[in-house]
Coordinates of C-alpha atoms and ligand atoms in Angstrom, one line a residue:
M1 CA 96.0 -18.1 -15.6
E2 CA 93.6 -20.9 -17.1
L3 CA 89.4 -21.0 -17.2
T4 CA 88.3 -22.4 -13.9
R5 CA 86.1 -25.3 -14.5
K6 CA 83.2 -23.3 -13.0
L7 CA 84.0 -20.8 -16.1
S8 CA 84.3 -23.6 -18.6
D9 CA 81.4 -24.9 -17.9
A10 CA 79.7 -21.9 -17.8
F11 CA 81.0 -21.3 -21.4
N12 CA 80.1 -24.4 -22.7
E13 CA 76.0 -24.2 -21.8
Q14 CA 76.8 -20.5 -23.8
I15 CA 78.2 -22.2 -26.8
K16 CA 74.6 -24.5 -26.6
A17 CA 72.7 -22.0 -26.6
E18 CA 73.9 -20.1 -29.4
M19 CA 73.9 -23.2 -31.5
W20 CA 70.6 -23.7 -30.3
S21 CA 69.5 -20.2 -31.7
S22 CA 71.9 -21.0 -34.9
N23 CA 68.9 -24.0 -34.9
L24 CA 66.1 -21.6 -34.4
Y25 CA 67.3 -19.6 -36.9
L26 CA 67.4 -22.1 -39.3
S27 CA 63.6 -23.4 -38.6
M28 CA 62.4 -19.5 -39.4
A29 CA 64.1 -19.8 -42.3
V30 CA 62.8 -22.5 -43.4
Y31 CA 58.9 -21.1 -42.3
F32 CA 59.8 -18.4 -44.6
M33 CA 60.9 -20.1 -47.5
D34 CA 57.5 -22.3 -47.4
A35 CA 56.3 -18.9 -47.4
G36 CA 57.7 -17.7 -50.4
L37 CA 58.8 -14.6 -48.5
D38 CA 62.7 -15.1 -49.3
G39 CA 64.1 -11.3 -48.4
C40 CA 63.0 -12.8 -44.7
A41 CA 64.6 -16.4 -45.2
H42 CA 67.7 -14.9 -46.0
W43 CA 67.6 -13.1 -43.1
M44 CA 67.3 -15.7 -41.1
K45 CA 70.1 -17.6 -42.8
K46 CA 72.5 -14.8 -42.0
Q47 CA 71.0 -14.2 -38.4
A48 CA 71.9 -18.8 -38.0
A49 CA 75.3 -18.3 -39.5
E50 CA 76.2 -15.4 -37.0
E51 CA 75.1 -17.3 -34.1
L52 CA 77.7 -19.5 -35.8
E53 CA 79.9 -17.4 -35.4
H54 CA 79.3 -16.5 -31.9
V55 CA 79.6 -20.4 -31.4
H56 CA 83.5 -20.5 -33.0
R57 CA 84.6 -17.0 -31.0
L58 CA 83.7 -18.9 -28.0
I59 CA 85.0 -22.2 -28.4
D60 CA 88.1 -20.8 -29.7
Y61 CA 88.5 -18.7 -26.9
S62 CA 87.8 -21.4 -24.2
V63 CA 90.6 -23.5 -26.2
K64 CA 92.7 -20.5 -26.0
R65 CA 92.4 -20.7 -22.2
G66 CA 92.6 -23.6 -21.1
G67 CA 88.8 -24.9 -21.3
K68 CA 87.5 -27.8 -21.9
P69 CA 84.8 -26.9 -24.8
V70 CA 82.2 -29.3 -25.2
V71 CA 79.8 -30.0 -28.8
S72 CA 76.5 -31.2 -26.9
P73 CA 73.4 -32.5 -28.5
I74 CA 71.0 -29.6 -28.3
D75 CA 67.3 -29.7 -28.3
A76 CA 64.5 -29.5 -30.5
V77 CA 64.0 -26.2 -32.4
P78 CA 60.2 -25.2 -33.4
A79 CA 59.1 -25.2 -36.6
V80 CA 55.7 -23.2 -36.5
W81 CA 54.4 -20.1 -35.5
D82 CA 51.0 -18.4 -36.1
S83 CA 52.2 -15.8 -38.5
P84 CA 55.5 -13.8 -39.5
Q85 CA 54.9 -11.2 -37.0
A86 CA 54.7 -13.7 -34.4
V87 CA 58.0 -15.4 -35.8
F88 CA 60.0 -11.9 -35.3
E89 CA 58.6 -11.6 -31.8
H90 CA 59.7 -14.4 -30.8
V91 CA 63.0 -13.2 -32.5
Y92 CA 62.9 -10.4 -30.0
K93 CA 62.1 -12.4 -26.9
H94 CA 64.8 -14.7 -27.4
E95 CA 67.6 -12.4 -27.8
C96 CA 66.6 -10.5 -24.6
H97 CA 66.8 -14.2 -23.2
V98 CA 70.1 -14.5 -24.6
S99 CA 71.0 -11.3 -23.8
A100 CA 69.9 -12.3 -19.8
L101 CA 72.4 -15.6 -20.6
I102 CA 75.1 -13.4 -21.8
D103 CA 74.8 -11.5 -18.2
Q104 CA 75.0 -14.8 -16.1
L105 CA 78.0 -15.8 -17.9
M106 CA 79.9 -12.3 -17.3
D107 CA 78.5 -12.9 -13.6
V108 CA 80.3 -15.7 -13.7
A109 CA 83.7 -14.5 -14.7
V110 CA 83.4 -11.3 -11.9
A111 CA 82.4 -14.0 -9.4
E112 CA 85.7 -16.2 -10.6
N113 CA 87.7 -13.1 -10.8
D114 CA 88.7 -13.4 -14.5
K115 CA 89.3 -10.0 -15.5
A116 CA 90.4 -11.1 -19.6
T117 CA 87.0 -13.2 -19.9
Q118 CA 85.1 -10.3 -18.7
E119 CA 86.9 -8.1 -21.5
F120 CA 86.0 -10.9 -23.9
L121 CA 82.6 -11.0 -22.9
R122 CA 82.0 -7.6 -23.2
W123 CA 82.3 -8.0 -27.0
F124 CA 78.9 -10.4 -26.4
V125 CA 77.1 -8.0 -24.2
S126 CA 77.6 -4.9 -27.0
E127 CA 76.7 -7.7 -29.6
Q128 CA 73.3 -8.2 -27.6
V129 CA 72.6 -4.8 -27.6
E130 CA 72.5 -4.5 -31.2
E131 CA 71.1 -8.2 -32.1
E132 CA 67.9 -6.5 -29.6
E133 CA 67.6 -3.7 -31.5
S134 CA 67.6 -5.0 -35.0
A135 CA 64.7 -7.6 -34.3
R136 CA 62.9 -4.5 -32.4
D137 CA 63.4 -2.6 -35.5
I138 CA 61.5 -5.2 -37.6
L139 CA 58.4 -5.6 -34.8
D140 CA 58.1 -1.5 -34.9
K141 CA 57.2 -1.7 -39.0
F142 CA 54.7 -4.3 -37.9
N143 CA 53.2 -2.7 -35.0
V144 CA 52.9 0.6 -36.9
F145 CA 51.1 -0.6 -40.2
G146 CA 50.1 -4.4 -39.6
V147 CA 50.7 -6.8 -42.2
H148 CA 50.6 -4.3 -45.0
A149 CA 54.0 -3.9 -43.7
L150 CA 55.0 -7.6 -44.8
Y151 CA 56.1 -7.1 -48.7
A152 CA 58.3 -3.8 -47.2
I153 CA 60.0 -5.8 -44.7
N154 CA 60.3 -9.0 -47.3
H155 CA 62.6 -6.4 -49.6
D156 CA 64.7 -4.8 -46.9
L157 CA 65.7 -7.8 -45.2
G158 CA 66.5 -9.4 -48.7
K159 CA 69.2 -6.6 -48.8
R160 CA 71.2 -8.2 -45.7
Ligands
LIG1 FE1 74.3 -15.3 -30.2 FE2 71.6 -13.9 -31.2 O1 72.6 -14.0 -29.9

């Protein structure tokens, strides 16, 4: 059974969202490079690469199932934040948003009665739990230690 048109289009929306996420994290990497926080920049570059992997995963699956993946233009991403903590607050908020998008995509797969796609999307559902948790862990350090946490966070994130 091929992907329905509705599901193929929904995949394309997610592909766009994941590409936007990759650019967002790359922009955050630039912000941290400018600020001399190379550990944070390294973490963001890895994050950007991971988002591109998600793009490829979605495209490969869509092709395999007879969908019509489209590589669309993507909107500009922010480039300025008030502070390093504000960047990670944005990461957390953004990942919660992506989790909601994945849930919506799963809803379409359920509505289209496509069990193979539901199985495929379970990986993304679990991945989002990890993504939210890693952002929240970093934020927790800021919340407990304030700006004093930055040195240690930068050091830790450089080891990713
Ligand atoms: Fe691909 Fe961070 O969600």
